[in-house]
Amino acid sequence: MDKKNALRTGALAAGTTLMMLLMSSPALALTRDDGDDPGTGLSVIETLGLYVVAPLVLFGVVAGLVMVLDKSKEEHRVTSTNIRTKNS
């Protein structure tokens, strides 16, 4: 990529980021909407459990199921013992 395209790409990325930051201003969150009925906040433990522990557990379950239910044959797996190189 030449210098002109890199500069154009950088300017576009910076402009897009700036517009996103300006449009998502936290000041807009201070105005309550009609019918707004917020509940109680989450504790630190609840937040960590919901946004850290739960995704890690879900990932572990999916990865475990993939490994346990793997039906591929041993000869199709790429290992250091079955790699063949072309001799020239």
mmCIF file of C-alpha atoms in Angstrom, residues 70-84:
data_model
loop_
_atom_site.group_PDB
_atom_site.id
_atom_site.type_symbol
_atom_site.label_atom_id
_atom_site.label_comp_id
_atom_site.label_asym_id
_atom_site.label_seq_id
_atom_site.Cartn_x
_atom_site.Cartn_y
_atom_site.Cartn_z
ATOM 1 C CA ASP A 70 -14.824 -35.487 17.402
ATOM 2 C CA LYS A 71 -15.313 -38.322 14.890
ATOM 3 C CA SER A 72 -12.396 -37.581 12.585
ATOM 4 C CA LYS A 73 -10.036 -40.402 11.741
ATOM 5 C CA GLU A 74 -6.497 -40.511 13.090
ATOM 6 C CA GLU A 75 -4.934 -40.704 9.621
ATOM 7 C CA HIS A 76 -6.585 -37.427 8.602
ATOM 8 C CA ARG A 77 -5.095 -35.459 11.488
ATOM 9 C CA VAL A 78 -1.981 -33.429 10.813
ATOM 10 C CA THR A 79 0.812 -34.496 13.142
ATOM 11 C CA SER A 80 4.576 -34.394 12.950
ATOM 12 C CA THR A 81 4.670 -38.088 12.059
ATOM 13 C CA ASN A 82 2.448 -37.990 8.968
ATOM 14 C CA ILE A 83 3.640 -34.823 7.223
ATOM 15 C CA ARG A 84 5.015 -35.632 3.792
#
